[in-house]
mmCIF file of C-alpha atoms in Angstrom:
data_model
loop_
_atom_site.group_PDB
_atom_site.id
_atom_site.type_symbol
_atom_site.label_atom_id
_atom_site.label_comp_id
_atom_site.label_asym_id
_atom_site.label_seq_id
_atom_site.Cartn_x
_atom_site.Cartn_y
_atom_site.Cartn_z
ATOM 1 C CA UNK A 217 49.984 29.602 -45.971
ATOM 2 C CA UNK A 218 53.408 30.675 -44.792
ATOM 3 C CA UNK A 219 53.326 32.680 -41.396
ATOM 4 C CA UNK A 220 56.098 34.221 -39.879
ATOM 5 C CA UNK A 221 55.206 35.042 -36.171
ATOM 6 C CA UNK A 222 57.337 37.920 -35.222
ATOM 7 C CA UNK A 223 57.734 37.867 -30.904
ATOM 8 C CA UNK A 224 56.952 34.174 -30.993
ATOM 9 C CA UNK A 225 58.285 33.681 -27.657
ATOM 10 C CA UNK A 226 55.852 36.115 -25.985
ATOM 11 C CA UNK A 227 52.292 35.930 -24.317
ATOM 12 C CA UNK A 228 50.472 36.372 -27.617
ATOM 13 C CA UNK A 229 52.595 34.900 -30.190
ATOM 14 C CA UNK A 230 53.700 31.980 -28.482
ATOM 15 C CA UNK A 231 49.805 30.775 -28.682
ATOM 16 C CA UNK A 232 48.961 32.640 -31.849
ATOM 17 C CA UNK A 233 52.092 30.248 -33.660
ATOM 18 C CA UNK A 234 50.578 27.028 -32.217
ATOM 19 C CA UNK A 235 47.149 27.877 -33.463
ATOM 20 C CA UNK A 236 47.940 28.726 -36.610
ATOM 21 C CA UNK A 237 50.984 25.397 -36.627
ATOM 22 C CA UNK A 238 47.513 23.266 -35.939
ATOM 23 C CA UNK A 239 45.065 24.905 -38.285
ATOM 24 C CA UNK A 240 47.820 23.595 -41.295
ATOM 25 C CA UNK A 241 49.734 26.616 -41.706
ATOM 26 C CA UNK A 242 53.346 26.421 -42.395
ATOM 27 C CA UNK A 243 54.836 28.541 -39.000
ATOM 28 C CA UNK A 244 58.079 29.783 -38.393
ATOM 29 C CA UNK A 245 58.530 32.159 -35.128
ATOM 30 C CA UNK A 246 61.643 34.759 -34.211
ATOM 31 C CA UNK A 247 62.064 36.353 -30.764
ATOM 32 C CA UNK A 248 65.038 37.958 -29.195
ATOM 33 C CA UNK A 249 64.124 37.165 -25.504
ATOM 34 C CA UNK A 250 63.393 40.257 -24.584
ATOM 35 C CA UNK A 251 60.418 39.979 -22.881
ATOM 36 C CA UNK A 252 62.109 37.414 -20.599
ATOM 37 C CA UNK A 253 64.618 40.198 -19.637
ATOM 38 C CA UNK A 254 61.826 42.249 -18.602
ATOM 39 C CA UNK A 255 61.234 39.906 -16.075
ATOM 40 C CA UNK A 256 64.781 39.990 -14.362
ATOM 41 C CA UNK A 257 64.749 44.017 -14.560
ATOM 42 C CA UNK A 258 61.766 44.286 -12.822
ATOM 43 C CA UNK A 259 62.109 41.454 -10.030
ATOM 44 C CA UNK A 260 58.873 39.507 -11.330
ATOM 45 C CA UNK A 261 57.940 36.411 -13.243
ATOM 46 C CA UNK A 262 55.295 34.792 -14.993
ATOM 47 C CA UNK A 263 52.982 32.483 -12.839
ATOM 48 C CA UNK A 264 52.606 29.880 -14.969
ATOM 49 C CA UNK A 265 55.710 28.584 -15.484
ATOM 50 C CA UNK A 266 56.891 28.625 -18.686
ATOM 51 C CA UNK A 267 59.974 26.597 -20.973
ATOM 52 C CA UNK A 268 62.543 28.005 -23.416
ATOM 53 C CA UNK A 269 61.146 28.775 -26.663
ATOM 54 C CA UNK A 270 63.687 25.477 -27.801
ATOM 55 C CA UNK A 271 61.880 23.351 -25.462
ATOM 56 C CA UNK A 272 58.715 24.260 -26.447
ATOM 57 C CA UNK A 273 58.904 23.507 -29.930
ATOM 58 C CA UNK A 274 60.611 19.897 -29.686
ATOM 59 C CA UNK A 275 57.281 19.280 -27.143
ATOM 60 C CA UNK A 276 54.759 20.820 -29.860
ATOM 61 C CA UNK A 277 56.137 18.668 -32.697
ATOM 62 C CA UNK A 278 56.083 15.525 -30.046
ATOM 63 C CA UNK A 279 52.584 15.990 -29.226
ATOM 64 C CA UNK A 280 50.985 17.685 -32.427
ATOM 65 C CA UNK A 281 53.535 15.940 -34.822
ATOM 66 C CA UNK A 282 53.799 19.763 -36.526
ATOM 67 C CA UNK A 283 56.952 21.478 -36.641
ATOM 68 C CA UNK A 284 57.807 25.133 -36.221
ATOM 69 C CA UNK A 285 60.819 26.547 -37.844
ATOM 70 C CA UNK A 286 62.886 28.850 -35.649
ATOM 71 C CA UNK A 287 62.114 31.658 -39.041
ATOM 72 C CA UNK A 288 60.747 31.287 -42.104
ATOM 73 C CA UNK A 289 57.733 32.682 -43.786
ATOM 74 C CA UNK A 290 57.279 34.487 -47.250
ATOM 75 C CA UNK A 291 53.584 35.389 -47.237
ATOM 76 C CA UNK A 292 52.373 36.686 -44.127
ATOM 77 C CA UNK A 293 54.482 38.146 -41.196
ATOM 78 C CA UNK A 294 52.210 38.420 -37.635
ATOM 79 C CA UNK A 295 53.954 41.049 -35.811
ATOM 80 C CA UNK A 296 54.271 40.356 -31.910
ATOM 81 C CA UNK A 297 57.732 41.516 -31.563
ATOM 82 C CA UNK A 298 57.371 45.002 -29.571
ATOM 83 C CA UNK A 299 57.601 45.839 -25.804
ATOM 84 C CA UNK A 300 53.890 45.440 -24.703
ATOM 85 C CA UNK A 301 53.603 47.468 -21.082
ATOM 86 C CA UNK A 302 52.259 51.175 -20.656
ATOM 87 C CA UNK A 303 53.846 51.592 -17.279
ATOM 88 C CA UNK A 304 57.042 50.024 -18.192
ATOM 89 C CA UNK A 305 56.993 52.837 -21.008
ATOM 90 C CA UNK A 306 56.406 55.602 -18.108
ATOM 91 C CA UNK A 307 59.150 54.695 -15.617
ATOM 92 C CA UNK A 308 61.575 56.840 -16.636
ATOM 93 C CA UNK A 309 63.590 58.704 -19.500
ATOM 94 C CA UNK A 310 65.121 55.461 -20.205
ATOM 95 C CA UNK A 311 62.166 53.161 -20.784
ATOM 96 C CA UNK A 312 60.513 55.957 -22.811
ATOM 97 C CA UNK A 313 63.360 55.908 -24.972
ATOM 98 C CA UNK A 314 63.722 52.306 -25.461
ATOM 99 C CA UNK A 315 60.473 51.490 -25.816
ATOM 100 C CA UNK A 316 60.141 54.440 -28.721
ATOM 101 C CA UNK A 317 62.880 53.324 -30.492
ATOM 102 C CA UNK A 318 62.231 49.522 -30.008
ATOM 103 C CA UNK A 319 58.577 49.613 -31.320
ATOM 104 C CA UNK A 320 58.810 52.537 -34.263
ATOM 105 C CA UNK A 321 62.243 51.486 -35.347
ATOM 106 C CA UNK A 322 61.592 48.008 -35.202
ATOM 107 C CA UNK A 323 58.550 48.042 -37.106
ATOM 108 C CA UNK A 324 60.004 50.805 -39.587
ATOM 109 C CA UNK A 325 62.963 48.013 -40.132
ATOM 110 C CA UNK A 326 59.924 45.659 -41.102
ATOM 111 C CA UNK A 327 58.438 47.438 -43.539
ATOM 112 C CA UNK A 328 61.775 48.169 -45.369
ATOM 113 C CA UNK A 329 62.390 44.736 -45.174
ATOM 114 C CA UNK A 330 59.210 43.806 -47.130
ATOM 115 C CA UNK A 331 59.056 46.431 -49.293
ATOM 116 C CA UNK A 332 62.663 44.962 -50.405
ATOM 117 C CA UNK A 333 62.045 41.466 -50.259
ATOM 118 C CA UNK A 334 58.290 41.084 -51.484
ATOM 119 C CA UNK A 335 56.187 44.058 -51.128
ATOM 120 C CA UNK A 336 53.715 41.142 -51.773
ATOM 121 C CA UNK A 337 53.939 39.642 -47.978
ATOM 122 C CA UNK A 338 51.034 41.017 -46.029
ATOM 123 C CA UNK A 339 51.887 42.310 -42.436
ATOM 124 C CA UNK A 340 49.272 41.226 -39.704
ATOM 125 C CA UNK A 341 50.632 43.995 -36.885
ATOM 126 C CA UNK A 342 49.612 44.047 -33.431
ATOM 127 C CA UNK A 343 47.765 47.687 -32.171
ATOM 128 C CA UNK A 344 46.046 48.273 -29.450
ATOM 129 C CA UNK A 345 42.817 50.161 -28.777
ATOM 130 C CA UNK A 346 45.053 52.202 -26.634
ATOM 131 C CA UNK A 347 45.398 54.320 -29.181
ATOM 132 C CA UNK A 348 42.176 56.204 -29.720
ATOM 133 C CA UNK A 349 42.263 56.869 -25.632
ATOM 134 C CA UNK A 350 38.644 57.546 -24.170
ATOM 135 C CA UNK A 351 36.961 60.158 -27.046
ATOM 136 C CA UNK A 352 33.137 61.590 -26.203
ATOM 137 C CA UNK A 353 32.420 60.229 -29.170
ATOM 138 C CA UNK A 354 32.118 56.936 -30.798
ATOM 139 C CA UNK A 355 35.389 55.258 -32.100
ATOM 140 C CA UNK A 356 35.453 53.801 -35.453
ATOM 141 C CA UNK A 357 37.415 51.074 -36.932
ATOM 142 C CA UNK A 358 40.398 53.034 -38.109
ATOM 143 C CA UNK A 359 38.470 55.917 -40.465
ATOM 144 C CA UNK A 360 36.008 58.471 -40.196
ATOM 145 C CA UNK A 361 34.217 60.252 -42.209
ATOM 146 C CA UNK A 362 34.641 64.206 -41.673
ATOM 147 C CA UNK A 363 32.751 66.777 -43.377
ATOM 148 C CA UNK A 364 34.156 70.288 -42.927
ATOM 149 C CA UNK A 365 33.735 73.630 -44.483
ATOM 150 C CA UNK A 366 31.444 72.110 -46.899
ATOM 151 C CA UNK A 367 34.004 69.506 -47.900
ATOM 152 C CA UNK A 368 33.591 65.448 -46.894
ATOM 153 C CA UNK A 369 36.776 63.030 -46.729
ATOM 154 C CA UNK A 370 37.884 59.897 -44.985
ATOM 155 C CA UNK A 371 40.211 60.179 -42.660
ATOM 156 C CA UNK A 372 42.808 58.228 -39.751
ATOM 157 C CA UNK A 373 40.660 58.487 -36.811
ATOM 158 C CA UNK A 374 42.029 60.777 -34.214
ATOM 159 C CA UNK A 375 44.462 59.710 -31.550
ATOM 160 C CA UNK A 376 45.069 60.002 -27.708
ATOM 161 C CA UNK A 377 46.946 57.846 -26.526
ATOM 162 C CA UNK A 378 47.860 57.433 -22.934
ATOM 163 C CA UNK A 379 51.039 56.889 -22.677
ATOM 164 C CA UNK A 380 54.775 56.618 -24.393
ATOM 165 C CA UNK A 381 54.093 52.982 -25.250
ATOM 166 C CA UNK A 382 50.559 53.690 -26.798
ATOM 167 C CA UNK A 383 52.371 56.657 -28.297
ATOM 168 C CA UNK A 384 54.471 54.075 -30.289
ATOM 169 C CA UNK A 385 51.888 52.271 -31.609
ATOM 170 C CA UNK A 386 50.113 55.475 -33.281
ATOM 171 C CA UNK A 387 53.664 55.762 -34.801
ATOM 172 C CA UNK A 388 53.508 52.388 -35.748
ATOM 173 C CA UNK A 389 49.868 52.679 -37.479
ATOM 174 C CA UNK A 390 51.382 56.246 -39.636
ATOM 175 C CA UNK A 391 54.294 54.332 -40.602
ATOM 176 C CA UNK A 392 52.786 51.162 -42.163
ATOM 177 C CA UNK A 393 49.956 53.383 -43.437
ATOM 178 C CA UNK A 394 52.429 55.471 -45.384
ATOM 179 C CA UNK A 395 54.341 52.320 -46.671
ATOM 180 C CA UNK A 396 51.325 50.939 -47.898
ATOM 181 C CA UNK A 397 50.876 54.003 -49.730
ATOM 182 C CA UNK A 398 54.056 55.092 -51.354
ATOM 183 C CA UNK A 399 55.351 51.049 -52.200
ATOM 184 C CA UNK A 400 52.017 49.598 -52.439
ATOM 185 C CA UNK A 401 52.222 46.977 -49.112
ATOM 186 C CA UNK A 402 49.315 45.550 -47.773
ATOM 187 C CA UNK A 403 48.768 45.310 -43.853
ATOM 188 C CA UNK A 404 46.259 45.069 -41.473
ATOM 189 C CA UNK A 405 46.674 46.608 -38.064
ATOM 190 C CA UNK A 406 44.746 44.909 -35.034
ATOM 191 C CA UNK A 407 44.022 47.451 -32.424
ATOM 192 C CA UNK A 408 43.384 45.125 -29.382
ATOM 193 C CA UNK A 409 41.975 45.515 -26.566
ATOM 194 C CA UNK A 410 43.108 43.967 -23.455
ATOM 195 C CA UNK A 411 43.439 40.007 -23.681
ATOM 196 C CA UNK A 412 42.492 37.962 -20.112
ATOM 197 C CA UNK A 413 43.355 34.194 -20.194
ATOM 198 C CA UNK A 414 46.037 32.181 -20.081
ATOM 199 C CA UNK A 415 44.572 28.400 -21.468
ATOM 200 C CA UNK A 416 44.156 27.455 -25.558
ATOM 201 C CA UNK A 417 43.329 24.863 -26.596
ATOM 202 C CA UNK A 418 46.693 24.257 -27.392
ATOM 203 C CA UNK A 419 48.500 25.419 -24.736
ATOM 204 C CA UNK A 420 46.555 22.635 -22.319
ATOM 205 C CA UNK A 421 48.174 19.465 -24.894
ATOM 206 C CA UNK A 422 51.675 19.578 -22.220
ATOM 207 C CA UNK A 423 52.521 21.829 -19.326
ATOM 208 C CA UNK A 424 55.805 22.536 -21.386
ATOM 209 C CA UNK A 425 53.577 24.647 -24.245
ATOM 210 C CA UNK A 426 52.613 27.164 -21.691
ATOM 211 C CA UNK A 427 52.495 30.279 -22.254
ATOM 212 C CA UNK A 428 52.949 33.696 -19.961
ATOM 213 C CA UNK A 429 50.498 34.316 -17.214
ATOM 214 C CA UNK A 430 51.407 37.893 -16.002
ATOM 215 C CA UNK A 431 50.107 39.951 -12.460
ATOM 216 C CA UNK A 432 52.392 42.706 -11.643
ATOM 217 C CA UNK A 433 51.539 46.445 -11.771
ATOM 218 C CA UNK A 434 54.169 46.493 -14.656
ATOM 219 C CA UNK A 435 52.665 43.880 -17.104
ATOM 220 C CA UNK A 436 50.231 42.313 -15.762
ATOM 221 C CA UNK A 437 46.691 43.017 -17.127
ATOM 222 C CA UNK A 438 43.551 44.036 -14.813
ATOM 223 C CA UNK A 439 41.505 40.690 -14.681
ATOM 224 C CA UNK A 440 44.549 38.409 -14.432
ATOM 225 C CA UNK A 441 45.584 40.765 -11.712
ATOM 226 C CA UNK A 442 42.208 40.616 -9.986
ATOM 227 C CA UNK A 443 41.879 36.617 -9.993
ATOM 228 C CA UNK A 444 45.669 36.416 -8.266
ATOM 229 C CA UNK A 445 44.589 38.580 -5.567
ATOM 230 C CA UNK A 446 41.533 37.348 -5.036
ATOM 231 C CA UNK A 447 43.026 33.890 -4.635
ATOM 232 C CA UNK A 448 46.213 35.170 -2.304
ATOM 233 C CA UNK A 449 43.354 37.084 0.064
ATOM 234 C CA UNK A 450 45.084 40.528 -1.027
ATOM 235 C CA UNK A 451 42.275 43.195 -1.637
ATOM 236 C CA UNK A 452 41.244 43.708 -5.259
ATOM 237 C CA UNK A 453 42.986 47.155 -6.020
ATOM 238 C CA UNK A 454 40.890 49.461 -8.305
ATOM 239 C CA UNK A 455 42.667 52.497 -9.194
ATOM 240 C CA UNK A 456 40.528 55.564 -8.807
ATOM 241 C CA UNK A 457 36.921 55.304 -8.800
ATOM 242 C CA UNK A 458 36.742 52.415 -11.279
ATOM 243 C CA UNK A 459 34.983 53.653 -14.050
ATOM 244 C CA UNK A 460 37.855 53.400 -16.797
ATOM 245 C CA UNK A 461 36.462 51.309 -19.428
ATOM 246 C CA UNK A 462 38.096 49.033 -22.260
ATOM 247 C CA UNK A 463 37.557 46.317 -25.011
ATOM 248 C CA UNK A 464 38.409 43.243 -23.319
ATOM 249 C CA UNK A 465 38.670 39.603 -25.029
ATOM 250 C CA UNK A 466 39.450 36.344 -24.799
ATOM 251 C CA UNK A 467 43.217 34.437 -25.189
ATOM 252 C CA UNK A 468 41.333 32.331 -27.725
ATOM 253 C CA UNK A 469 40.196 34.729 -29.260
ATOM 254 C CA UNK A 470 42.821 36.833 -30.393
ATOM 255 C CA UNK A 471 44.465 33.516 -32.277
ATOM 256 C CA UNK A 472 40.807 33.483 -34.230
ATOM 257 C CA UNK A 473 41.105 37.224 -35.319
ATOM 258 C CA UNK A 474 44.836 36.466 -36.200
ATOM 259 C CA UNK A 475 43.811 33.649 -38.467
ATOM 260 C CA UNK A 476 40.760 35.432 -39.926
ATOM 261 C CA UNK A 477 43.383 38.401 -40.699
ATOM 262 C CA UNK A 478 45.824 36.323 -42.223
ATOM 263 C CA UNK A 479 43.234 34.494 -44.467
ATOM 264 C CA UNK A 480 41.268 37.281 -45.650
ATOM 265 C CA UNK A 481 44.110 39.481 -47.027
ATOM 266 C CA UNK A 482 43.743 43.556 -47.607
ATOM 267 C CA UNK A 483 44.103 44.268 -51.229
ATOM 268 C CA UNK A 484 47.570 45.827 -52.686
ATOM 269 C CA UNK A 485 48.443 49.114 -51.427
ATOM 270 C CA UNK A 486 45.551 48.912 -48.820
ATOM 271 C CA UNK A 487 46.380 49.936 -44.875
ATOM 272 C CA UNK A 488 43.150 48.185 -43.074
ATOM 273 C CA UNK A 489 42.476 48.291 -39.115
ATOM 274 C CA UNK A 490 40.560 46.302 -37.308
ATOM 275 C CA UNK A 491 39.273 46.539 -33.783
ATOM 276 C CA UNK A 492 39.913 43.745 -31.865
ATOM 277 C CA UNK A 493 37.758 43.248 -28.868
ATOM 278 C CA UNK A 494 34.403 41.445 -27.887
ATOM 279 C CA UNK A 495 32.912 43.508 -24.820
ATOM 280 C CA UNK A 496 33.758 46.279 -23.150
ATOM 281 C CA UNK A 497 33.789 46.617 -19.398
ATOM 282 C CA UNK A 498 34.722 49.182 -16.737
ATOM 283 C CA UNK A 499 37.930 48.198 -14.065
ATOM 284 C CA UNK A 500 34.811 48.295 -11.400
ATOM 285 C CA UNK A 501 32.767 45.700 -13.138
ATOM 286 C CA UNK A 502 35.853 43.556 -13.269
ATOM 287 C CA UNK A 503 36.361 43.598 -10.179
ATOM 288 C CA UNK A 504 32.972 42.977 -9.399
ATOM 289 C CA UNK A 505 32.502 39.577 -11.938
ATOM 290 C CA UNK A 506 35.601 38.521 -9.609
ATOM 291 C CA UNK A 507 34.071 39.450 -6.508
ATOM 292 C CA UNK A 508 31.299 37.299 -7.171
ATOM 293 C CA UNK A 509 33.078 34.551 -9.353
ATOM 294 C CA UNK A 510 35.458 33.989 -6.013
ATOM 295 C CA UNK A 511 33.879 31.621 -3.676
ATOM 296 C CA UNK A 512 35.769 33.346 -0.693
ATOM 297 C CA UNK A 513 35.297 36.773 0.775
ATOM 298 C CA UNK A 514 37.086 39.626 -1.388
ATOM 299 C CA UNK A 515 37.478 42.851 -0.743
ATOM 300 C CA UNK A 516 37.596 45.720 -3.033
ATOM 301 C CA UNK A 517 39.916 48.273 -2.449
ATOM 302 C CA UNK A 518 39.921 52.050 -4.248
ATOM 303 C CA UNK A 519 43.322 52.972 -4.277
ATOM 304 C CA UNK A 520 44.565 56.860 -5.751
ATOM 305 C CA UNK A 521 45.314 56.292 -9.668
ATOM 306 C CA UNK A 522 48.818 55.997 -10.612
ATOM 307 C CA UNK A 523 47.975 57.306 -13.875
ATOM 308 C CA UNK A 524 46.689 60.142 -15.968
ATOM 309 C CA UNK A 525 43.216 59.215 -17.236
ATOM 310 C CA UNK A 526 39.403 60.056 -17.266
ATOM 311 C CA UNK A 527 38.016 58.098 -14.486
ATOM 312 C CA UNK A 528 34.775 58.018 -15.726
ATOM 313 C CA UNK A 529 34.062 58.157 -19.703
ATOM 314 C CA UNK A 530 31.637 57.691 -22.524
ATOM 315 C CA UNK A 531 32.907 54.769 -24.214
ATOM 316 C CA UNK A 532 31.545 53.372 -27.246
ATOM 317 C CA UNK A 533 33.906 51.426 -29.556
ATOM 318 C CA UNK A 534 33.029 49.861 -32.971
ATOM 319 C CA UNK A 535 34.274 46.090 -34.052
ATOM 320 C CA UNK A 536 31.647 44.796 -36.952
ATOM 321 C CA UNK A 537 34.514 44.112 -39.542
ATOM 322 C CA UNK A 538 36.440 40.709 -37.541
ATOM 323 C CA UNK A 539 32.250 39.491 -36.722
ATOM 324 C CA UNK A 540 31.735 39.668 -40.142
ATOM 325 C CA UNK A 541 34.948 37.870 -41.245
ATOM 326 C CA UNK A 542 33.244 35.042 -39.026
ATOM 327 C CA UNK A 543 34.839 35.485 -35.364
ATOM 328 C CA UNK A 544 32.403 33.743 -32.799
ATOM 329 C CA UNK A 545 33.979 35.233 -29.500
ATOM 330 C CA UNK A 546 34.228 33.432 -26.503
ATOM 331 C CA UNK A 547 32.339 36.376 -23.412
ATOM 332 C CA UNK A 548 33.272 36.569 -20.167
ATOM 333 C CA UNK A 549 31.326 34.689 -18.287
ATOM 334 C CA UNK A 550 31.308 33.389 -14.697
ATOM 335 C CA UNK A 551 32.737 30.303 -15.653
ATOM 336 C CA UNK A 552 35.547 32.310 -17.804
ATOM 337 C CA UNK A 553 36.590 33.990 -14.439
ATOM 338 C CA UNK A 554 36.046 30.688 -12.451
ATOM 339 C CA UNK A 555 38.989 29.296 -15.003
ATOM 340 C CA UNK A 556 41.082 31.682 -14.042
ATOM 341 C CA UNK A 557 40.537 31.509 -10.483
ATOM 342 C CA UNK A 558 41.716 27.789 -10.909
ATOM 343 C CA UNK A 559 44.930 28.955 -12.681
ATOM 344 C CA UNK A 560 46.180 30.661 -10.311
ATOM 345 C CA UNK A 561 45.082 28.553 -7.427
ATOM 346 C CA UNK A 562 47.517 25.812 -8.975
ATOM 347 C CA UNK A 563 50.231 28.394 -9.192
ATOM 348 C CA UNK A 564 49.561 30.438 -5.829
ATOM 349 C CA UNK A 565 52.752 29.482 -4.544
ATOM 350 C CA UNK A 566 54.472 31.542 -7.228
ATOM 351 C CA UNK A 567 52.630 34.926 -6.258
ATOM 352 C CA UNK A 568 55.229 37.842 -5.232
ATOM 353 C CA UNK A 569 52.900 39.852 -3.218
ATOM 354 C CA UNK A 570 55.214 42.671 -3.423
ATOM 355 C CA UNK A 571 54.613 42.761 -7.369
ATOM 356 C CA UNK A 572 50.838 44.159 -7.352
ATOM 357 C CA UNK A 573 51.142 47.205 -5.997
ATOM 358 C CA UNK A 574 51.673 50.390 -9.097
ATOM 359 C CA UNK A 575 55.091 51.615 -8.359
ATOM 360 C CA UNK A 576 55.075 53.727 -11.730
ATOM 361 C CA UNK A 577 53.202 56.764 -11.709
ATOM 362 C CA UNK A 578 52.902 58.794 -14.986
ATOM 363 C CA UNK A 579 52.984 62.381 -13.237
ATOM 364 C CA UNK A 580 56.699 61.760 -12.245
ATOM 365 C CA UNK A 581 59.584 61.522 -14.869
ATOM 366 C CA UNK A 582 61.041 58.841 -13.118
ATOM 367 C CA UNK A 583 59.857 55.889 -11.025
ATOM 368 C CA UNK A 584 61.888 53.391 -8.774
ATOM 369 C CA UNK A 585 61.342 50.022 -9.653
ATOM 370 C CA UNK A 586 60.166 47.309 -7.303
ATOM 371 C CA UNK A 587 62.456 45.481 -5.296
ATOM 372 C CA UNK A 588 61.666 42.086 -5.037
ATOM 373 C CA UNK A 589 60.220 40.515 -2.201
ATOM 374 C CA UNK A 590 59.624 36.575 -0.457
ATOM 375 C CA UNK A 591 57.097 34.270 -2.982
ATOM 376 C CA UNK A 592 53.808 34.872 -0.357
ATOM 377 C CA UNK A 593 50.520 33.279 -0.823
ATOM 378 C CA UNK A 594 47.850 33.041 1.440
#
């Protein structure tokens, strides 16, 4: 198969396009460097070192013998390309704005590109779980069924999303559901939860096929952000009381539900979704599994939550339709957390102390960004 990875640069798609370059797929990537701006704007950097996206591929096709074309692709298209970060969506006007128009009209591009070229091409997109935000009832996989007034229909499950950068991705989901509809595209959207890891089995072939190992309050996600403060001896910073919960899963296993997507096709003119996630777990058991994953002394920390969200929720997600496709999913065990305790104790030399704390708080309309502060490890 033909597989153009759209963001190929990036946390996700970087690992995704070696996966799929190794299971015999014919990969071609695109990235603007974006993400890599991010970085400068906000004072921060990954902690893993990582290459230009040149250098990476001349090392893949060294070690693997595979190449990866800079584009290509006239099947599939796996869509990375959009600006990832809720709170870099909430800093300000600004950021709002870009991040709107950089997600919807990027993605609306897409699908007039495919519907031009070959309405054929199926679109694996990127969600996130985000979208649904914390309902008292149980979340379904995209549908449910309503019966009202007597009357019964399927239906796009409701949406509350928590922020201008989840907001995008609900836009995202009514756009490509509508082009399926009105040119007859086929798509499937992955609404992920949040990915921990940083090591595939891929990735680990040269230091130079790294990919992005992120810990600030801008993009870095909750257990990475745990393990690099338990390492530097900085408190582990729960915001409110803890008991936000979310899908979690594994680096490796996003590339599985990425193939199993791309190899199990939705029919013409179909709009599937898929909820991609393996547990679910509340910020205070995170912190907890690292608490007691650390061998040192850590210290938990409640701090007042930067954000507008339940603190404490019913949460109760469905994700039967990737198990049945045949995803095995790595859990998060002790040793899981233990992995990426080692991670960052390679790389503690590269921890900006300064970068944890939240600077961007949702109740204000505008936030000041970080300055950036002396590398600090303890």
């Amino acid at each position: 198969m033909r597989i153009l990875v759209l963001g190929g640069d990036g946390y996700l798609g970087w690992p995704v396009a070696l996966h799929l370059s190794r299971r015999g797929h014919d990969v071609g990537v695109v990235d603007n460097f974006v993400r890599r701006s991010y970085d400068h704007e906000m004072g921060v950097d990954s902690l893993v070192p990582i290459k230009s996206l040149q250098q990476r591929v001349r090392t893949w096709e060294a070690v693997s013998g595979l190449h990866i074309d800079v584009f290509a692709g006239d099947l599939t298209v796996v869509h990375f390309a959009e600006q990832r970060s809720a709170p870099y969506s909430m800093i300000d006007r600004k950021h709002a704005v870009y991040t709107q128009v950089n997600n919807v009209v990027g993605t609306l591009n897409l699908l007039y590109a495919i519907a031009e070229l070959d309405p054929s091409i199926h679109l694996v997109k990127l969600g996130t779980m985000g979208e649904y935000g914390t309902p008292n009832i149980d979340i379904e996989e995209g549908f449910i069924e309503i019966t009202h007034k007597g009357r019964t229909d399927v239906l796009p499950y409701p949406k509350q999303p928590g922020s201008f950068y989840h907001l995008s991705k609900v836009h995202d989901s009514h756009n490509i559901q509508f082009g399926c509809r009105i040119w007859g595209l086929r798509a499937t959207d992955l609404n992920q939860g949040i990915v921990y890891g940083q090591e595939t089995d891929e990735t680990v072939l040269h230091p130079d096929l790294a990919t992005r190992f992120d810990y600030d309050g801008v993009f870095g996600t909750v257990l990475n952000r745990f393990c690099v403060q338990a390492v530097v001896g900085h408190p582990l910073t729960v915001y409110g009381k803890g008991g936000q919960t979310r899908g979690m899963l594994d680096i490796r296993d996003t590339l599985a539900c990425v193939e199993l997507a791309c190899l199990n096709p939705p029919d013409k003119g179909e709009f599937r979704v898929f909820n991609q996630f393996t547990e679910s777990f509340s910020v205070q058991q995170m912190a907890d599994l690292v608490a007691e994953a650390f061998p040192g002394t850590v210290r938990i920390d409640h701090l007042e939550d930067p954000r507008v969200e339940k603190e404490e929720h019913y949460y109760r997600a469905a994700h039967t339709k990737l198990l049945d496709l045949g995803l095995v999913p790595h859990l998060l065990e002790p040793s899981t957390v233990r992995s990426l305790l080692a991670v960052v104790d390679r790389h503690r030399d590269r921890v900006d102390l300064t970068a944890i704390e939240p600077t961007v708080h949702w109740r204000r309309t505008a936030s000041a960004l970080a300055t950036t502060g002396g590398l600090v490890a303890g």
